[in-house]
Amino acid sequence: MPLRAMLLLPLLLTALAVAAAHPLDPLSAAELAAVRAAVLASPLIPSRPLTFYYVGLDEPEKPDVLSYAYASGGAAAALPRRAFVIARAGGESHELRVDVTASANATVISHAVHTGAGFPTLTLEEQFAAVALPPSHAAFVESVRRRGVDMDDVLCAVFPVGWFGDGDGEPRRRRVAKVLCFVASETANFYARPIEGVTMVVDLDAMAIVGYRDRVTYPVPKAEGTDYRAGEVGPPYDGPTPAPGVVVQPEGRGFHVDGHVVRWANWEFHVGFDMRAGTVISLASLHDAGGAPRRRRQVLYRGFVSEIFVPYMDPVEEWYYRTFLDAGEYGLGLWAFPLIPGADCPSNAAYIDGHYSAQDGNPVDARNMICVFERYSGDVAWRHTEAGFPSQLVRPDASLVVRMVVSAGNYDYILDWEFKMSGSIKLVVSLTGLLEVKETAYSHTDQFDGDAHGKLVSENTIAVYHDHYVTYHLDLDVDGTNNSFVKNTITTITGDTGTNTPRRSYWTVKREVAEREADGQVDLTASESPSELAFVNTAKKTKMGNEIGYRIVPSGVATARSVLADDDFPQRRAAYCKRQVWVTPYAKAERWASGLYADQSNGGDDGLAAWSRRNRGIRGEDIVLWYTVGIHHVPCQEDFPVMPTISGGVELRPVNFFERNPLLRMKPPAPRQEQILVNGSCAR
Amino acid sequence: MPLRAMLLLPLLLTALAVAAAHPLDPLSAAELAAVRAAVLASPLIPSRPLTFYYVGLDEPEKPDVLSYAYASGGAAAALPRRAFVIARAGGESHELRVDVTASANATVISHAVHTGAGFPTLTLEEQFAAVALPPSHAAFVESVRRRGVDMDDVLCAVFPVGWFGDGDGEPRRRRVAKVLCFVASETANFYARPIEGVTMVVDLDAMAIVGYRDRVTYPVPKAEGTDYRAGEVGPPYDGPTPAPGVVVQPEGRGFHVDGHVVRWANWEFHVGFDMRAGTVISLASLHDAGGAPRRRRQVLYRGFVSEIFVPYMDPVEEWYYRTFLDAGEYGLGLWAFPLIPGADCPSNAAYIDGHYSAQDGNPVDARNMICVFERYSGDVAWRHTEAGFPSQLVRPDASLVVRMVVSAGNYDYILDWEFKMSGSIKLVVSLTGLLEVKETAYSHTDQFDGDAHGKLVSENTIAVYHDHYVTYHLDLDVDGTNNSFVKNTITTITGDTGTNTPRRSYWTVKREVAEREADGQVDLTASESPSELAFVNTAKKTKMGNEIGYRIVPSGVATARSVLADDDFPQRRAAYCKRQVWVTPYAKAERWASGLYADQSNGGDDGLAAWSRRNRGIRGEDIVLWYTVGIHHVPCQEDFPVMPTISGGVELRPVNFFERNPLLRMKPPAPRQEQILVNGSCAR
């Protein structure tokens, strides 16, 4: 369990002196402190101790935010500032709304007790407390001794238990988690050295071990070959080394960060931070040079990672329940780490901090959670060679990247939003970090008899098959709030073409507009799946009469969908992972694909699949795209001891949104190379 | 038709003084000149004029090249240098092999006359000659006058006729092409202003117009809005401009170019250039730091773009035949253009020149055909955050890109090979340039009645639906010559898992090894298609017992396959485009997927589909992967007047090729930023 320094802001109230917040700004440290004070002062929850599980912005109503952001003429009116809180006290999950418009006078304005299934995201503090229990648990001491391991070398981590039918109909189940342990000596990579066979169950409210099992003993894999730190990986490769390279911006950065609003080229958007979702992109809009005066046109009201479902594929006792919901159970913002300048993000990046609430409600100042940088990939934005005027016809590409890195235990997710001058937004998930491995008695594939449920990546070490499903909530508002979802299918026409030519076939495009939610679910891997998906604004057209839209372009290395049985318990909790694409009508409360209370959720009446069972109308409505980037991970030896990054994602690309290629009017970002460079080095 | 300066080398024989060529080096200017002299001096073809259509390296036998490249101990013996020539004389296509091992004594060593269907790649010179014919053709003069166009503004281009059943059984058909014309005044983008309805047929051997048709008259689209040159596209966007940025390498480049051999990090490979294929990558191998002594391990014997099939989807008289085979009909090397430093490739790139033969056999010196550069994308090669040692755990990525740009008429193909330290090779096709458009009487979609066969992208301008199929020949030799093709399928297991846990399903991997060519054909868009494809070396295993392999990872935005009817004529010529993946046993002569003579080919007995009908064994053999990157292009207004780049490709990724993640032992390329940068600018 990583130990994160929690820096309490020493002078909370000074933060109040800054300018009025944008209505979508995350709660400031001062606001978080005010929320804490209001909740603790409220008579609505008399029980103590009271523990904070989630504190985040309770955003204003969408029409109010749109008016604020796009109102023409005159200053936009400030909107109320409110927090949504999940706290636990007296064995119950409480939901509160707190008005912090005036921080000095913060007030609880609503309170409810959660009566359904599931629990809130685990706090960091209770995980620290839970992993401190095993060393003083007698049975564990004996298990460790019997394996010849020194307890000082043991390090433990918390694993959610999932839900497997137990307590169905009893929503007030115990809030428990499993604790598994590893040998952390002689390597940084303790995940590679599990104490396989030992499973503990901790009651998180009582903070006590309530279950213990030592089922099977395997040799703990050796430390040799598991480390990934320089100096611990053997002699370095003695061949040529790639040259160091760095991006230089002789005129400085080209983007502007004003509070949480970022402006770059034709883009403007708001960057927020949430304990559960991490980065939240809002109000992304494009300035269109095509008309006069310059117009700001809506593209995306809100986008964030709603859930990451990671089911493992070994049904054995120590593994069957490993079916993680990383956002709902762990929290992506909670497990985001400060980005390392020059490594996680290039040296030309700027950084945005985050704030969240500790378990005691005090604000935590999380530095460098998000970085923003201009990318110069060496690619070409557009080009053409034609005789006679060759020098003017190539435009090098530049784009703007917004990045967060989440290290949810062993895995690292690099989550990028890339904004392009063409109007495209690319969402990229890059996976790296450490594999979750299982011990085995074997050291060669020939020794296996039957399904190993993974690949032998090192001696006594199986990397278990698993999936990653990263689900985005994308409230596209293409040139306005009301949109439709269009499925286009390439269709072959054969036979007499009626043209008196010898051509015998061609394809054309068959268009279907989704009427209801059931029509909005698409399995991208089905052979009959549409070749093109788009959100279009049916109320507006280009001068040529084409529908104004955005195409949804999957990057096909990551279009896996869940193949678990529909009645399997993890599948019921993440039922939405059966389809990569869902479309729902906008509803402010529908944010978390796995439901608000994901820990021990039972796939009941909250979550994307449940909401969509109502089969609401989605044609010409304010609709939301849910897109899942999916990867079946069959590990290989190259993934050990640390994985080379693999990436997948989806691109949102304008299609007849502009009257013409918008790049043509963008001034080229060509550097004045001759002034700064001599053979690729800084000039003297 | 672009006019390329053809620079004849003034001092051909001085080139002979250089060191002995690598056996896969393209023919030098001196060797091309020697080939010309030998062919013209040979008594085997007495007819004149004699015209050169193709001159390229006739590579030595593969075992000899492998011995040369990988022989351990002692200097590799020089191999004979031979040219393969296609020349036309007396109305026939002649094939010659010329030995140029001693350039001063070059000798024709074989001669044959091609008796089958099809003709060689068109020369640039005959296209220049053909487009000069229309202005003096009386009927065309009248057609132009009637449209109110000034003949001085007219510019024409050559379009292959394809094959539509005519002359079947008569292989000695006339060698003809169609010539279409455009209005080139007031815009650089003459493709946007076709003189629709007028089609001419030119006999290329007689160099005369032999067919004329003026079928229909539409208004020529206005020039306004069609140009893409700065200063011609309206006022620039008045918002913020992205900052200029440039890569600086304070220690210079990290790669070494020795003749045509490139060495970078753990990679070594040979870069060739061919009139038809353009870039040819050979003998790509990896130095593996995993053992001692350092080993050089084979990955790819040969890779190049074999064909680009671009069928349009309008069956009307002026469009039905537009079913281009860009490599076989036009030549990718012939239509590659000098790369613009700092624009086509970043300022830290190095350049490789090409040579090819003009129609008269004289060598043409084509500068800057290929660039090589290190890319610093801002991405992360691997990372992990764990408590206690955060500073060492992020490795920024660097890769090596080899790029060529082909402007085959209106379209521009940016063809990248990206080599990664992880062992991956990414092949990326980026499409940009100009759409091929059709005139229409209409200026609004509401005016259309029935299928427009494309999208209205501007007034009177339809961008016709079409496909791009870029087919790579990839002779993978994974850690040795003999490989097998493995198809892995994710398969769900349901019911009792036998583990006494409540889990009801999981997936595992079902493995199938392809025995014969029919098993090696894969449609990636079929729902039952395997989830993982790999080439493996069945004779070698890792220490853990895993098969040493390379995975084939499609980038899913570009996995379209042809949907034309099997009996349609263009589909017969490019039958292989029905499957994205084919695997064949290696045969030196099997290079061109559409056959050696692609112009007017009839899909007969040459080409990938024809070869594979023999259904040869491919298990544990020296096998070749043919991979097609496919895009259905439904144009939109953003694609006009010039297309923003769209990209797709395929990644060849090591899978159990290494015992461990090979990146761990690579020295990190982190720049000494503090020495060169102050706030992203060069330090003073």
PDB file of C-alpha atoms in Angstrom, chain A residues 37 112 133 209 660:
ATOM      1  CA  ALA A  37     -17.281  21.961   9.668  1.00  0.00           C
ATOM      2  CA  ALA A 112     -30.530  10.987   3.438  1.00  0.00           C
ATOM      3  CA  LEU A 133      -3.646  -5.742  11.318  1.00  0.00           C
ATOM      4  CA  ILE A 209      -9.773  -9.478  11.076  1.00  0.00           C
ATOM      5  CA  ARG A 660     -14.350  23.480 -44.313  1.00  0.00           C
TER       6      ARG A 660
END
